[in-house]
Structures are given as structure tokens and as C-alpha cells.
């Protein structure tokens, strides 16, 4: 049986599509969060992540190894910096609704999908910091206990980074 011209054209297209989907799957797998080990240090100040309370973060760049941060204020100072030019493939933060503030471990979520609490009483490695949560109810419950205001990733600003314990602390609703 002879193949039709359409069948001859479809086979290479189908092979290319399968290869493309496989490549996407590999890229997505590369974007999984990495659990820091006992000696993983902060990219900005060299502090060992496991030695400090509060949520940690990691940035995966399109090229090179991921960078880790011992505090979300440090993460946002890096992400929001006007001189930040390295192409970012993914950013992860810990879900504090699922891990212990004093010794956070695991529970990484996409930073761009997380809810952040700005202006709470809780501190991290460098003093006042932000809390990160995968769900709005967990973030709101944290605000009820610790104070602060819920924000989304795109609402975070350099002003909040320069004064993490102030700024939005007295607002009473999410904007």
C-alpha cells in the first residue's frame, strides 16, 4: 500500500511534535525546586540557610546553578533590583502553611503563585521578613496571628524590601 502525500507530510510533523513535547517535559523537570543541604549558603551573604528561621527561596536561572536565599527580603531585593538582567527560569519559596517557621524544610511552591504576608511580627535571618503561602486561607490565618497584609508576587515592591516590617503593616485587606 502506498502512503498518501498527506501521510508522508504528517509523519515528520508528528515526530517533531513528540520531540518538542519531550524537550518541554525535560525543561519542566529541570525547574523543580531543590532541597538545600546542611551546608547550602545564601547567594547574597554566605549565611547557611539551615541555621535560620523563616521561609527560604531559590532562583533557577536559564543558565547555571540555582541560587539560594536565607530570607525572602533578600530574594525580592534580588528579583526587583533594576540591575537584575539574568534570565530567570523559575523562582521557588517555601509554603509556611505547611512547614515550621523555626526550622523550615521542603514544601516549595512557585513564587509567582504564592501569597506573601508583609509587615508581620515574625522574623527571619535578617530581622523582619515576609511569609510565603500557597493558599490565601493560610496567609490570612497567619495575618490573624502575626499581623501584616497579604500581597501577591506582582504587588511586591522595593519599598517593602527596604522596610519589610513596615509599609503595608497597617493595611487591613488585600489589594
XYZ file of C-alpha atoms in Angstrom:
175
model
C 0.000 0.000 0.000
C 1.374 3.422 -0.964
C 1.308 6.302 1.507
C -0.583 9.410 0.515
C 1.240 12.750 0.300
C -0.593 13.960 3.413
C 0.542 10.905 5.399
C 4.117 11.484 4.229
C 3.955 15.090 5.469
C 2.263 14.233 8.762
C 4.833 11.682 9.926
C 7.773 14.172 10.167
C 5.492 16.746 11.795
C 4.324 14.169 14.335
C 7.926 13.160 15.111
C 8.912 16.815 15.578
C 5.910 17.411 17.843
C 6.778 14.401 20.027
C 10.404 15.613 20.275
C 9.234 19.101 21.217
C 6.919 17.761 23.914
C 9.723 15.591 25.292
C 12.012 18.627 25.442
C 9.319 20.623 27.276
C 8.974 17.802 29.774
C 12.722 17.835 30.417
C 12.708 21.617 30.889
C 9.794 21.395 33.327
C 11.612 18.673 35.284
C 14.685 20.915 35.495
C 12.556 23.614 37.091
C 11.719 21.593 40.174
C 12.818 23.115 43.463
C 15.969 21.699 45.008
C 16.073 20.989 48.739
C 19.144 22.717 50.207
C 21.557 20.522 52.137
C 23.119 21.245 55.541
C 25.821 23.464 54.021
C 23.830 25.409 51.405
C 24.672 29.089 51.723
C 22.794 32.240 50.780
C 23.884 33.725 47.448
C 23.971 37.265 48.870
C 25.649 36.960 52.248
C 27.015 33.417 52.595
C 24.861 32.588 55.619
C 23.943 28.887 55.907
C 20.207 28.538 55.209
C 19.522 25.789 57.754
C 20.849 27.975 60.605
C 17.983 30.492 60.442
C 14.190 30.585 60.832
C 11.670 31.716 58.240
C 10.985 30.867 54.620
C 13.840 30.333 52.197
C 13.906 30.912 48.446
C 15.704 29.819 45.324
C 16.087 31.257 41.852
C 16.739 28.978 38.899
C 18.305 30.841 36.007
C 18.081 29.751 32.382
C 21.808 29.024 32.631
C 23.867 27.952 35.616
C 23.134 26.557 39.044
C 20.253 27.812 41.199
C 20.924 30.452 43.829
C 19.514 30.153 47.338
C 18.383 32.875 49.739
C 18.050 32.603 53.529
C 15.326 35.250 53.624
C 12.526 36.464 51.345
C 13.610 40.091 51.748
C 16.895 39.058 50.109
C 15.037 37.224 47.364
C 12.906 40.248 46.499
C 15.863 42.624 46.702
C 17.464 40.484 44.002
C 14.346 39.925 41.857
C 13.186 43.556 41.974
C 16.630 45.112 41.509
C 16.726 47.210 38.342
C 20.154 45.801 37.513
C 18.865 42.201 37.574
C 19.367 41.094 33.972
C 19.980 37.341 34.178
C 17.137 35.408 32.533
C 15.152 33.590 35.230
C 13.631 30.166 34.539
C 11.832 29.798 37.878
C 11.605 31.052 41.458
C 10.539 28.960 44.446
C 9.647 29.834 48.049
C 8.634 27.686 50.986
C 4.971 27.297 51.922
C 4.879 28.372 55.554
C 1.369 26.994 55.894
C 2.915 23.532 55.592
C 6.331 23.814 57.250
C 7.674 25.011 60.589
C 8.796 28.654 60.763
C 11.636 27.856 63.193
C 13.097 25.094 61.000
C 11.507 25.174 57.550
C 12.055 22.191 55.307
C 10.619 21.271 51.912
C 7.199 22.423 50.719
C 8.488 24.526 47.816
C 5.993 26.419 45.675
C 6.208 28.614 42.599
C 6.982 32.087 43.960
C 4.842 33.799 41.337
C 1.758 31.884 42.530
C 2.348 32.363 46.263
C 0.675 34.750 48.698
C 3.013 36.917 50.780
C 2.477 38.456 54.184
C 4.214 41.803 54.562
C 4.569 43.525 57.935
C 4.086 40.610 60.336
C 5.783 40.226 63.729
C 7.763 37.192 62.506
C 11.463 37.479 61.766
C 13.883 35.619 59.542
C 17.653 35.511 59.201
C 17.998 39.270 58.729
C 15.194 40.509 61.012
C 11.718 41.435 59.719
C 10.784 39.317 56.708
C 7.870 38.179 54.579
C 5.867 34.986 54.975
C 5.041 32.904 51.897
C 1.995 30.674 51.469
C 0.461 28.577 48.714
C -3.096 29.364 49.813
C -4.921 32.556 50.697
C -6.658 30.990 53.764
C -3.258 30.003 55.216
C -1.911 33.518 54.584
C -4.986 35.096 56.195
C -4.723 32.794 59.240
C -1.077 33.846 59.601
C -2.106 37.535 59.428
C -4.693 36.932 62.175
C -1.948 35.512 64.446
C 1.088 37.576 63.464
C -0.241 40.747 61.809
C 0.580 42.090 58.367
C -1.070 42.302 54.976
C -1.429 39.758 52.181
C 0.148 40.576 48.829
C 0.732 38.743 45.558
C 4.122 38.424 43.852
C 3.426 41.231 41.380
C 2.457 43.568 44.262
C 5.823 43.292 45.998
C 7.905 46.476 45.717
C 11.398 47.723 46.512
C 9.860 49.931 49.237
C 8.619 46.793 51.017
C 12.088 45.269 50.731
C 13.743 48.319 52.284
C 11.235 48.295 55.189
C 9.883 44.708 55.464
C 8.364 45.250 58.918
C 6.660 48.485 57.921
C 4.964 49.766 54.803
C 1.904 47.583 54.462
C 1.755 46.533 58.120
C -1.302 48.646 58.957
C -3.416 47.808 55.942
C -6.315 45.527 56.754
C -7.176 43.994 53.397
C -5.605 42.529 50.324
C -5.210 44.869 47.320
